[in-house]
Amino acid sequence: MRFSLSILARWLTITLCSGAAAQGGSFTPGAVWLDTDGHPINAHGGGLLQYEGVYYWYGEFKTGRTYLPDCNKSWGGTRVDTTGVACYASTNLADWKNDGIVLAATPQDPTGDLAPSQVLERPKVVYNAATKQFVMWMHIDSPSYGAARCGVATSDRPTGPFHYRGSFRPNAETWPVNATAADQQAAPTNYLARDFHTGQMARDMTVFVDDDAHAYLFYASEENPVMHVSLLTDDYLRPASQYARIFIGRSMEDPAVFKHGGKYYLIGSGCTAWAPNAARSAVADHPLGPWTELGNPCTGPDATNTFHAQSTFVLPRPGHPDEFIFMADRWQQWHLPDSRYLWLPLEFNSDGRPIVRWQEHWSQE
Ligand code: DGJ
């Protein structure tokens, strides 16, 4: 009986919401959002790219059984087998056409980075105008999340297929720009020595492209308590050997970075696996920092757990010059494919802090 009721509830939700992510231009955070074929949009931990008047939404395509590998039992790290990265296209942020899997898992290569058993999370795509390449960065990991690597893929079209170029840990044998003399003296016993020859761990990540075309990779590192931000090479394919340790000891993940009024802003969360926690915001005069925390940007019911969600991206809000759209995932730990999306307007307070107000419905016009 419980089973059929839940199927009925799901059918009702889809039927009542059918047609588009935003019904009549009104977004309902946390509802099932449908693509233009009437199927639930499947692009988790995602990011958007605007290119030639079209928005492309890239994210983890999650399907199949959610399971808890033995190696993750202590912290509840459920997962589904990796399928690949999905891409959807839209001109109005409401109607999303499914462009399919643009980077596919490789069941035929069960030991490779893209094997279904491996982790592929938080893909972000940026466009390099100089090389005319679309560059995808993503978190690649072993099932236990112990590998903690960056993966890179490229395509000459936004809709792929993307060519996977491999994974690595960034910044081997490179001191961070903000390493203190004490840090360097403490080697070989400190954090740097541990990862100095193999590179720095990299988990939740995002890429931010500045107005001057410099790109920066932000990633949770050093087992997660420290975030790193790394300048990328001009082709956006490798770290450029200039990086900084930021939010030291703050265990921040899922970074979303944007620029407003000449300053850089970051929204992220604490590290509590799939469970939501309070979002955090921060500001800096340069992507490499120093960064100053500004507190939880969310306000309204359940603001202390980011409205049951976790940030993934922040997009400039079309038609609203000083506003952005805060994008987050409402994870379903035990049924990951049914995780939902939560987009909300982001404004700035009179004191210059970003603020995200809860709204049941809102219109993007
Ligand atoms: C939180 C991260 O933000 C997600 O991308 C994912 O890695 C989960 N942890 C896994 O528990």
PDB file of C-alpha atoms in Angstrom, residues 20-22 25 27 36 48 50 53-55 89-97 315 318 325 343 364-365:
ATOM      1  CA  ALA A  20       9.008  22.590 -18.130  1.00  0.00           C
ATOM      2  CA  ALA A  21      11.300  23.265 -15.208  1.00  0.00           C
ATOM      3  CA  ALA A  22       9.440  26.505 -14.585  1.00  0.00           C
ATOM      4  CA  GLY A  25       7.830  31.179 -15.825  1.00  0.00           C
ATOM      5  CA  PHE A  27      10.086  28.129 -10.467  1.00  0.00           C
ATOM      6  CA  THR A  36      10.799  19.451 -22.850  1.00  0.00           C
ATOM      7  CA  LEU A  48      25.589  26.300 -16.295  1.00  0.00           C
ATOM      8  CA  GLN A  50      26.021  30.490 -21.454  1.00  0.00           C
ATOM      9  CA  GLY A  53      22.564  32.936 -26.402  1.00  0.00           C
ATOM     10  CA  VAL A  54      21.951  29.408 -25.123  1.00  0.00           C
ATOM     11  CA  TYR A  55      22.281  28.132 -21.560  1.00  0.00           C
ATOM     12  CA  ALA A  89      19.950  23.340 -23.337  1.00  0.00           C
ATOM     13  CA  SER A  90      17.611  26.290 -22.847  1.00  0.00           C
ATOM     14  CA  THR A  91      17.204  29.876 -24.017  1.00  0.00           C
ATOM     15  CA  ASN A  92      14.976  30.969 -21.124  1.00  0.00           C
ATOM     16  CA  LEU A  93      16.139  28.872 -18.112  1.00  0.00           C
ATOM     17  CA  ALA A  94      12.654  27.314 -17.977  1.00  0.00           C
ATOM     18  CA  ASP A  95      12.385  24.991 -20.983  1.00  0.00           C
ATOM     19  CA  TRP A  96      15.241  22.509 -21.038  1.00  0.00           C
ATOM     20  CA  LYS A  97      15.907  20.252 -24.015  1.00  0.00           C
ATOM     21  CA  LEU A 315      24.433  32.363 -12.292  1.00  0.00           C
ATOM     22  CA  PRO A 318      19.118  37.656 -16.719  1.00  0.00           C
ATOM     23  CA  ILE A 325      20.407  32.814  -9.245  1.00  0.00           C
ATOM     24  CA  TRP A 343      17.066  27.675  -7.582  1.00  0.00           C
ATOM     25  CA  GLN A 364      12.311  34.604 -13.718  1.00  0.00           C
ATOM     26  CA  GLU A 365      11.233  37.516 -15.880  1.00  0.00           C
TER      27      GLU A 365
END
